[in-house]
Amino acid sequence: MHSLTAKLIAQHLDKSASITLHKQLYSAIRQCILESSLVADSRLPASRDLAKALQLSRNTVLSAYEQLQAEGYIYTQRGQGTFVNKTQPRNPQLTQHELTSSLLYSSEVQLSKRGEALLQHASSLPTQWTALMPGAPDVNAFPHILLSRIQSRIARQPKLDQLIYSQHGGSTRLQQVLAHYLASARSVHCEPEQILITEGIHQALDLVTRMLCNPKDNVWLEDPSYWGTRAILRMNDLATHAVKVDDQGLVPPAQGHLPNPRMIFVTPSHQYPLGSVMSLSRRYHLLSLARSLGAWIVEDDYDSAFRFSGTSIPALQGLEADAPVIYIGSFSKTLYPALRLGYMVLPKTIAQQLKTAHCELYHGGHLMLQDAMAEFIQNGHYASHIRRMCKLYAKRRQHLIGLIEQHLGKHALGSYNSNAGLHLILNLASNKDDIAIAQAANEQGILVRALSKYYLHEKRVKGLIVGFANTPVEDMEKAFSQLLQCIDNPQYTEPEH
Amino acid sequence: MHSLTAKLIAQHLDKSASITLHKQLYSAIRQCILESSLVADSRLPASRDLAKALQLSRNTVLSAYEQLQAEGYIYTQRGQGTFVNKTQPRNPQLTQHELTSSLLYSSEVQLSKRGEALLQHASSLPTQWTALMPGAPDVNAFPHILLSRIQSRIARQPKLDQLIYSQHGGSTRLQQVLAHYLASARSVHCEPEQILITEGIHQALDLVTRMLCNPKDNVWLEDPSYWGTRAILRMNDLATHAVKVDDQGLVPPAQGHLPNPRMIFVTPSHQYPLGSVMSLSRRYHLLSLARSLGAWIVEDDYDSAFRFSGTSIPALQGLEADAPVIYIGSFSKTLYPALRLGYMVLPKTIAQQLKTAHCELYHGGHLMLQDAMAEFIQNGHYASHIRRMCKLYAKRRQHLIGLIEQHLGKHALGSYNSNAGLHLILNLASNKDDIAIAQAANEQGILVRALSKYYLHEKRVKGLIVGFANTPVEDMEKAFSQLLQCIDNPQYTEPEH
């Protein structure tokens, strides 16, 4: 009988040179079982016998048997041998009914409610770089070679703790360098241990809201505000309340006007997107209000590095000892977005907890890159790149202002545009459809965005958010004239009543 | 009057060379206002006059005024001049009452419920690398120079779309290379467009659960299972149901025994942590079950690359056309954890939606690294590194098995230990306290983990999860003898009843 089985198997062997012997054997036996040439509970030859019959090594046979057993085709009984399993693997040919039985897998896939809401408000642009895009730095101007050289040097002899998951909220060297840098550049006061290195501002916002807010908790958010913050608040099921903004930043609401917040989200150094700088008096007011309400302030200092005149105002974080402020920043605007490096400065009372949570939820890494960044900052490359960019962006900003004033008049410039940041607000008359205008411009590769889309409440102001940082002066004129055509297109203007 | 004000300001000027002139002037005026030497609504000198009086350029004065205005210290009235503001910034000296008024900022910070739960079950080890750590590859054996060379070459002349946020779920080149690689290595069948590059398995799990599950949805999870999966399910408020595991992997529960799941989480290629390989018949059964229940299968193929004998079983994803499977993998085990690169293979029906959601929630980047990895795989470096590591780990595994059998006997080896993966299960008697033993070993730098902690339900099996991949044969003996001392310590054995 055994020799018969061996013959049967031999007939099924596909002796292609490209397939290893044990895989040939495995496939042959599997096929015999699937075709029922070998039936359930029939005994297979002992490995030694089969090896001899097929002129294979015994190890080859053992490997094939092991694989078949792992997959459930065969089983062994101690002292009795190897047998074909009763439970034959079912045929991979599914009935059409099975394939289409559930709507779940059809084109109408059911997303979660939070998922639906996220996609319904999705605001990432399909293109991430062309003329006049707000928030985009000039990524070509970055000294890639300098950073890359430091990285290669580190990668030649990496240390063990650069290769494993981060254990202390990121590279301790970058934490030290950043603590020093943020103290002098932004008047942020902290110990290196309070710094948590993140993948960017989105991850920072996600972490603090998940760790410090329960679903349905009230939070205050500037109106208008960054779409990314709104997306994360929505995903984490918070009740977001819009707070008005004026030329001094967020206007603290009158007592009792809004439900007490668990968190207050602000962009004091350059309100996003309107551009006002929060005044010092307003900052002290906000700190005092947060303390009295028992709320955390989340200070998003996203483009504080670019201020083209005047000194910058100290960050909220550093204005008072132990301020109830979580300070977040990133290198996406100062260097380039795909770098994915950001940081949070955490109050001492929650630093360790949030670092542990970060590890549990996201598992940090990229430590060679973080150490390279520490060296890049320490060597002065970072500060000198920012100085160079400030000069470049100031020129581009002036040029854009000139174009706006020349073609649309001074009143077209948003009144809160402070001399800072990477974009300007261009006002539109209330009968203009800024969304349609932005859409038409986007289709021509002019990546301005519609201001009205950045509001939470109904009193939306019409306008365009126009970036200048990524567009060289020599390209700006053409891009702007294309934009003008979209603005002037009567199709996007409602007739006066 | 103006000359008096100018004199007052001059008296407050700190002419240190290290401070810019406009900052000197800004500080002087600010101090006058804070001291009330300049009172509310008093007029400041015109910029031209003050410049003349102090022998400064007019631009310097304008800068200082601009800054003071931005901070709310002064205001201008058109045609009338510049005045000291009524709203004086409040004194930074807070009362003790204000500082301590809220418990929120004290040492008893209130975390969210999800945050509390996360930390309560926190399982990341404070140390991420010493002897016998499960799941840790030998990060020193990785050819860092090869990858670094490719990276430097790319960084010398980066392309624009490597520097901005990722728009297509990651590097299209890496998606293409991975689609090809996974087809041949894991029998995964997909178009490159179905691949989403992630920061690792945690991010992949987070994204699918948030996007496809509502809070309180039922999900099935192998028991025991990976703590990281449990942490993310808990954070996203899912109702997790434990499913038994045997030597063929997850045991499909009898009909009606568990609530119908929205998602089923499995580790078919090497059950984590028990080590069984899901048989082919079980795989078909699970696919059929998922279809009939309308559930998604999440296939975590975390260490499928390391199989020391036999061919590996095709991934669930590739067993049927359009299988309801989300396949996830990472380079953390094959290369090194801090690399932070992983991938998901998404069903076509949800690929675009999940890629958009990834962009909205996390903003992808690291595209130069991803392109470098594509080249690393394409050049064959990845496959040859895995081959080399397989040989190395097989030796280490054999050595560890030898030590266990020699000192504790054959029965001490977990019965599901398949010839794969980066760890083994060492059985302990039920009167042993595996948590205390692991704790004692950890304190000596032996990073084994207690098996009973990986269970969701009460019938916890006692044992240790022992890694072998990161521990050279020559170091294993010493580490193992230290571990033996902990196991034999009568302190960690309950007396027999």
mmCIF file of C-alpha atoms in Angstrom, chain A residues 202-446:
data_model
loop_
_atom_site.group_PDB
_atom_site.id
_atom_site.type_symbol
_atom_site.label_atom_id
_atom_site.label_comp_id
_atom_site.label_asym_id
_atom_site.label_seq_id
_atom_site.Cartn_x
_atom_site.Cartn_y
_atom_site.Cartn_z
ATOM 1 C CA HIS A 202 -1.907 66.306 14.716
ATOM 2 C CA GLN A 203 -0.454 63.604 16.944
ATOM 3 C CA ALA A 204 -0.011 66.085 19.793
ATOM 4 C CA LEU A 205 -3.641 67.229 19.580
ATOM 5 C CA ASP A 206 -4.838 63.644 19.353
ATOM 6 C CA LEU A 207 -2.882 62.603 22.426
ATOM 7 C CA VAL A 208 -3.967 65.452 24.727
ATOM 8 C CA THR A 209 -7.623 65.225 23.788
ATOM 9 C CA ARG A 210 -7.761 61.478 24.243
ATOM 10 C CA MET A 211 -5.872 61.540 27.519
ATOM 11 C CA LEU A 212 -7.424 64.570 29.167
ATOM 12 C CA CYS A 213 -10.972 64.764 27.774
ATOM 13 C CA ASN A 214 -13.894 62.413 28.083
ATOM 14 C CA PRO A 215 -16.311 62.048 25.171
ATOM 15 C CA LYS A 216 -18.850 64.939 25.128
ATOM 16 C CA ASP A 217 -16.578 67.182 27.231
ATOM 17 C CA ASN A 218 -16.829 70.852 26.303
ATOM 18 C CA VAL A 219 -13.887 72.511 24.627
ATOM 19 C CA TRP A 220 -13.453 76.042 23.309
ATOM 20 C CA LEU A 221 -11.998 76.672 19.907
ATOM 21 C CA GLU A 222 -11.197 79.909 18.121
ATOM 22 C CA ASP A 223 -13.583 80.668 15.255
ATOM 23 C CA PRO A 224 -12.339 80.508 12.526
ATOM 24 C CA SER A 225 -9.754 77.820 13.202
ATOM 25 C CA TYR A 226 -7.531 75.135 11.694
ATOM 26 C CA TRP A 227 -9.475 72.274 10.079
ATOM 27 C CA GLY A 228 -7.027 69.698 11.467
ATOM 28 C CA THR A 229 -7.828 70.636 15.059
ATOM 29 C CA ARG A 230 -11.552 70.387 14.325
ATOM 30 C CA ALA A 231 -11.075 66.973 12.700
ATOM 31 C CA ILE A 232 -9.322 65.598 15.760
ATOM 32 C CA LEU A 233 -11.824 67.075 18.221
ATOM 33 C CA ARG A 234 -14.648 65.525 16.194
ATOM 34 C CA MET A 235 -12.906 62.150 16.024
ATOM 35 C CA ASN A 236 -12.461 62.148 19.803
ATOM 36 C CA ASP A 237 -16.124 63.068 20.345
ATOM 37 C CA LEU A 238 -15.725 66.442 22.049
ATOM 38 C CA ALA A 239 -18.377 69.156 22.201
ATOM 39 C CA THR A 240 -16.682 72.065 20.478
ATOM 40 C CA HIS A 241 -17.796 75.640 21.172
ATOM 41 C CA ALA A 242 -16.790 78.458 18.855
ATOM 42 C CA VAL A 243 -15.139 81.498 20.458
ATOM 43 C CA LYS A 244 -14.924 84.806 18.631
ATOM 44 C CA VAL A 245 -11.594 86.232 17.503
ATOM 45 C CA ASP A 246 -10.630 89.886 17.080
ATOM 46 C CA ASP A 247 -7.462 91.835 16.347
ATOM 47 C CA GLN A 248 -6.037 90.744 19.700
ATOM 48 C CA GLY A 249 -6.799 87.048 19.228
ATOM 49 C CA LEU A 250 -9.389 84.960 21.075
ATOM 50 C CA VAL A 251 -12.039 87.098 22.823
ATOM 51 C CA PRO A 252 -12.732 85.546 26.232
ATOM 52 C CA PRO A 253 -16.489 84.950 26.338
ATOM 53 C CA ALA A 254 -18.597 86.636 29.022
ATOM 54 C CA GLN A 255 -19.167 84.511 32.105
ATOM 55 C CA GLY A 256 -21.820 81.855 31.608
ATOM 56 C CA HIS A 257 -22.072 82.540 27.917
ATOM 57 C CA LEU A 258 -20.499 79.200 27.011
ATOM 58 C CA PRO A 259 -20.330 75.938 28.998
ATOM 59 C CA ASN A 260 -17.184 75.670 31.091
ATOM 60 C CA PRO A 261 -14.475 74.075 28.979
ATOM 61 C CA ARG A 262 -12.127 71.240 29.758
ATOM 62 C CA MET A 263 -9.709 72.622 27.185
ATOM 63 C CA ILE A 264 -9.190 75.874 25.292
ATOM 64 C CA PHE A 265 -7.429 75.718 21.932
ATOM 65 C CA VAL A 266 -5.599 78.855 20.840
ATOM 66 C CA THR A 267 -3.041 80.027 18.284
ATOM 67 C CA PRO A 268 -1.737 83.138 20.090
ATOM 68 C CA SER A 269 1.353 83.900 18.051
ATOM 69 C CA HIS A 270 -0.546 84.059 14.767
ATOM 70 C CA GLN A 271 -4.243 83.300 14.915
ATOM 71 C CA TYR A 272 -5.049 80.659 12.331
ATOM 72 C CA PRO A 273 -6.220 81.683 9.821
ATOM 73 C CA LEU A 274 -7.021 85.375 10.498
ATOM 74 C CA GLY A 275 -3.501 86.332 11.508
ATOM 75 C CA SER A 276 -3.982 88.453 14.628
ATOM 76 C CA VAL A 277 -1.416 88.255 17.413
ATOM 77 C CA MET A 278 -2.826 87.760 20.887
ATOM 78 C CA SER A 279 -1.982 90.808 22.973
ATOM 79 C CA LEU A 280 -0.138 90.439 26.226
ATOM 80 C CA SER A 281 -3.073 91.674 28.268
ATOM 81 C CA ARG A 282 -5.338 89.183 26.534
ATOM 82 C CA ARG A 283 -2.808 86.456 27.286
ATOM 83 C CA TYR A 284 -2.835 87.195 31.006
ATOM 84 C CA HIS A 285 -6.610 87.379 30.918
ATOM 85 C CA LEU A 286 -6.823 83.973 29.247
ATOM 86 C CA LEU A 287 -4.421 82.370 31.727
ATOM 87 C CA SER A 288 -6.420 83.715 34.625
ATOM 88 C CA LEU A 289 -9.699 82.588 33.063
ATOM 89 C CA ALA A 290 -8.357 79.069 32.423
ATOM 90 C CA ARG A 291 -7.247 78.805 36.046
ATOM 91 C CA SER A 292 -10.563 79.953 37.374
ATOM 92 C CA LEU A 293 -12.457 77.514 35.120
ATOM 93 C CA GLY A 294 -10.085 74.632 35.745
ATOM 94 C CA ALA A 295 -9.363 74.310 32.025
ATOM 95 C CA TRP A 296 -6.223 73.410 30.142
ATOM 96 C CA ILE A 297 -4.981 75.780 27.466
ATOM 97 C CA VAL A 298 -3.546 74.133 24.359
ATOM 98 C CA GLU A 299 -1.221 76.666 22.761
ATOM 99 C CA ASP A 300 -0.581 75.812 19.117
ATOM 100 C CA ASP A 301 2.501 77.823 18.202
ATOM 101 C CA TYR A 302 2.460 76.524 14.629
ATOM 102 C CA ASP A 303 4.264 79.291 12.760
ATOM 103 C CA SER A 304 5.655 81.509 15.498
ATOM 104 C CA ALA A 305 9.113 81.498 13.939
ATOM 105 C CA PHE A 306 8.098 83.847 11.138
ATOM 106 C CA ARG A 307 7.611 87.360 12.383
ATOM 107 C CA PHE A 308 8.826 90.009 9.997
ATOM 108 C CA SER A 309 8.977 93.012 12.331
ATOM 109 C CA GLY A 310 8.782 93.659 16.054
ATOM 110 C CA THR A 311 9.804 91.193 18.719
ATOM 111 C CA SER A 312 7.613 88.192 19.211
ATOM 112 C CA ILE A 313 5.420 88.046 22.287
ATOM 113 C CA PRO A 314 6.417 85.418 24.861
ATOM 114 C CA ALA A 315 4.469 82.181 24.624
ATOM 115 C CA LEU A 316 1.564 81.745 27.043
ATOM 116 C CA GLN A 317 3.439 78.776 28.460
ATOM 117 C CA GLY A 318 6.249 80.926 29.839
ATOM 118 C CA LEU A 319 4.247 83.876 31.135
ATOM 119 C CA GLU A 320 3.541 82.334 34.516
ATOM 120 C CA ALA A 321 5.208 79.645 36.532
ATOM 121 C CA ASP A 322 3.289 76.382 36.223
ATOM 122 C CA ALA A 323 0.857 77.825 33.734
ATOM 123 C CA PRO A 324 -1.973 75.406 32.838
ATOM 124 C CA VAL A 325 -0.670 75.342 29.286
ATOM 125 C CA ILE A 326 0.220 72.523 26.923
ATOM 126 C CA TYR A 327 2.492 74.082 24.339
ATOM 127 C CA ILE A 328 2.770 72.435 20.922
ATOM 128 C CA GLY A 329 4.972 73.170 17.954
ATOM 129 C CA SER A 330 6.492 71.486 14.934
ATOM 130 C CA PHE A 331 9.227 71.676 12.323
ATOM 131 C CA SER A 332 6.735 71.329 9.466
ATOM 132 C CA LYS A 333 6.616 75.060 8.753
ATOM 133 C CA THR A 334 10.196 75.955 9.599
ATOM 134 C CA LEU A 335 11.849 73.050 7.720
ATOM 135 C CA TYR A 336 9.547 70.853 5.645
ATOM 136 C CA PRO A 337 6.282 68.991 6.292
ATOM 137 C CA ALA A 338 7.369 65.432 5.391
ATOM 138 C CA LEU A 339 10.004 65.584 8.156
ATOM 139 C CA ARG A 340 7.203 64.728 10.635
ATOM 140 C CA LEU A 341 8.785 66.097 13.751
ATOM 141 C CA GLY A 342 6.961 68.078 16.377
ATOM 142 C CA TYR A 343 7.029 68.578 20.128
ATOM 143 C CA MET A 344 4.862 69.303 23.117
ATOM 144 C CA VAL A 345 5.896 71.032 26.315
ATOM 145 C CA LEU A 346 3.824 69.436 29.047
ATOM 146 C CA PRO A 347 3.014 70.729 32.523
ATOM 147 C CA LYS A 348 5.108 68.827 35.054
ATOM 148 C CA THR A 349 2.048 67.269 36.655
ATOM 149 C CA ILE A 350 1.102 65.342 33.498
ATOM 150 C CA ALA A 351 4.408 64.953 31.656
ATOM 151 C CA GLN A 352 5.179 61.389 32.709
ATOM 152 C CA GLN A 353 1.626 60.178 32.179
ATOM 153 C CA LEU A 354 1.412 61.586 28.680
ATOM 154 C CA LYS A 355 4.815 60.174 27.775
ATOM 155 C CA THR A 356 3.710 56.714 28.893
ATOM 156 C CA ALA A 357 0.435 57.081 27.004
ATOM 157 C CA HIS A 358 2.325 58.128 23.881
ATOM 158 C CA CYS A 359 4.389 54.972 24.096
ATOM 159 C CA GLU A 360 1.338 52.747 24.604
ATOM 160 C CA LEU A 361 -0.694 54.323 21.829
ATOM 161 C CA TYR A 362 1.803 55.235 19.146
ATOM 162 C CA HIS A 363 5.183 53.631 19.963
ATOM 163 C CA GLY A 364 7.661 56.414 19.209
ATOM 164 C CA GLY A 365 10.838 55.964 17.174
ATOM 165 C CA HIS A 366 12.767 57.811 14.447
ATOM 166 C CA LEU A 367 15.443 58.424 17.054
ATOM 167 C CA MET A 368 18.390 58.807 14.676
ATOM 168 C CA LEU A 369 16.466 61.552 12.909
ATOM 169 C CA GLN A 370 15.674 63.201 16.243
ATOM 170 C CA ASP A 371 19.295 63.102 17.331
ATOM 171 C CA ALA A 372 20.341 64.524 13.965
ATOM 172 C CA MET A 373 17.843 67.347 14.429
ATOM 173 C CA ALA A 374 19.297 68.063 17.874
ATOM 174 C CA GLU A 375 22.722 68.466 16.315
ATOM 175 C CA PHE A 376 21.302 70.564 13.481
ATOM 176 C CA ILE A 377 19.820 72.985 16.005
ATOM 177 C CA GLN A 378 22.866 72.952 18.253
ATOM 178 C CA ASN A 379 25.189 73.787 15.381
ATOM 179 C CA GLY A 380 23.128 76.887 14.662
ATOM 180 C CA HIS A 381 21.849 75.605 11.308
ATOM 181 C CA TYR A 382 18.253 75.838 12.454
ATOM 182 C CA ALA A 383 18.394 79.452 13.604
ATOM 183 C CA SER A 384 20.278 80.535 10.512
ATOM 184 C CA HIS A 385 17.807 78.757 8.211
ATOM 185 C CA ILE A 386 14.938 80.569 9.945
ATOM 186 C CA ARG A 387 16.724 83.924 9.601
ATOM 187 C CA ARG A 388 17.275 83.284 5.897
ATOM 188 C CA MET A 389 13.661 82.220 5.406
ATOM 189 C CA CYS A 390 12.383 85.261 7.306
ATOM 190 C CA LYS A 391 14.130 87.540 4.831
ATOM 191 C CA LEU A 392 12.908 85.549 1.856
ATOM 192 C CA TYR A 393 9.320 85.315 3.093
ATOM 193 C CA ALA A 394 9.214 89.005 4.046
ATOM 194 C CA LYS A 395 10.022 89.881 0.437
ATOM 195 C CA ARG A 396 7.418 87.500 -0.938
ATOM 196 C CA ARG A 397 4.858 88.827 1.502
ATOM 197 C CA GLN A 398 5.570 92.414 0.460
ATOM 198 C CA HIS A 399 5.228 91.462 -3.154
ATOM 199 C CA LEU A 400 1.885 89.767 -2.566
ATOM 200 C CA ILE A 401 0.625 92.769 -0.594
ATOM 201 C CA GLY A 402 1.681 94.990 -3.478
ATOM 202 C CA LEU A 403 -0.258 92.874 -5.949
ATOM 203 C CA ILE A 404 -3.378 92.821 -3.785
ATOM 204 C CA GLU A 405 -3.300 96.581 -3.182
ATOM 205 C CA GLN A 406 -2.626 97.340 -6.826
ATOM 206 C CA HIS A 407 -5.391 95.140 -8.212
ATOM 207 C CA LEU A 408 -7.998 95.041 -5.471
ATOM 208 C CA GLY A 409 -7.234 98.024 -3.272
ATOM 209 C CA LYS A 410 -6.032 98.335 0.338
ATOM 210 C CA HIS A 411 -9.406 97.323 1.757
ATOM 211 C CA ALA A 412 -8.979 93.868 0.241
ATOM 212 C CA LEU A 413 -6.323 93.028 2.811
ATOM 213 C CA GLY A 414 -7.740 91.333 5.909
ATOM 214 C CA SER A 415 -7.589 93.767 8.815
ATOM 215 C CA TYR A 416 -5.974 91.272 11.214
ATOM 216 C CA ASN A 417 -3.029 90.413 8.975
ATOM 217 C CA SER A 418 -0.141 90.878 11.343
ATOM 218 C CA ASN A 419 3.362 91.070 10.014
ATOM 219 C CA ALA A 420 3.937 87.368 10.585
ATOM 220 C CA GLY A 421 3.261 83.845 9.371
ATOM 221 C CA LEU A 422 3.133 82.274 5.943
ATOM 222 C CA HIS A 423 -0.180 83.552 4.573
ATOM 223 C CA LEU A 424 -2.453 86.585 4.221
ATOM 224 C CA ILE A 425 -6.202 86.992 4.299
ATOM 225 C CA LEU A 426 -7.721 88.494 1.180
ATOM 226 C CA ASN A 427 -11.195 89.889 1.893
ATOM 227 C CA LEU A 428 -14.024 89.236 -0.530
ATOM 228 C CA ALA A 429 -17.366 90.996 -0.766
ATOM 229 C CA SER A 430 -20.151 89.093 0.979
ATOM 230 C CA ASN A 431 -21.865 88.352 -2.328
ATOM 231 C CA LYS A 432 -18.807 86.459 -3.564
ATOM 232 C CA ASP A 433 -18.742 82.674 -3.334
ATOM 233 C CA ASP A 434 -15.296 82.129 -1.856
ATOM 234 C CA ILE A 435 -15.652 78.346 -1.948
ATOM 235 C CA ALA A 436 -16.356 78.343 -5.692
ATOM 236 C CA ILE A 437 -13.562 80.835 -6.307
ATOM 237 C CA ALA A 438 -11.043 78.735 -4.354
ATOM 238 C CA GLN A 439 -12.228 75.643 -6.159
ATOM 239 C CA ALA A 440 -11.781 77.263 -9.563
ATOM 240 C CA ALA A 441 -8.327 78.526 -8.568
ATOM 241 C CA ASN A 442 -7.331 75.098 -7.222
ATOM 242 C CA GLU A 443 -8.212 73.563 -10.556
ATOM 243 C CA GLN A 444 -5.670 75.873 -12.158
ATOM 244 C CA GLY A 445 -3.043 74.919 -9.575
ATOM 245 C CA ILE A 446 -3.496 78.016 -7.392
#
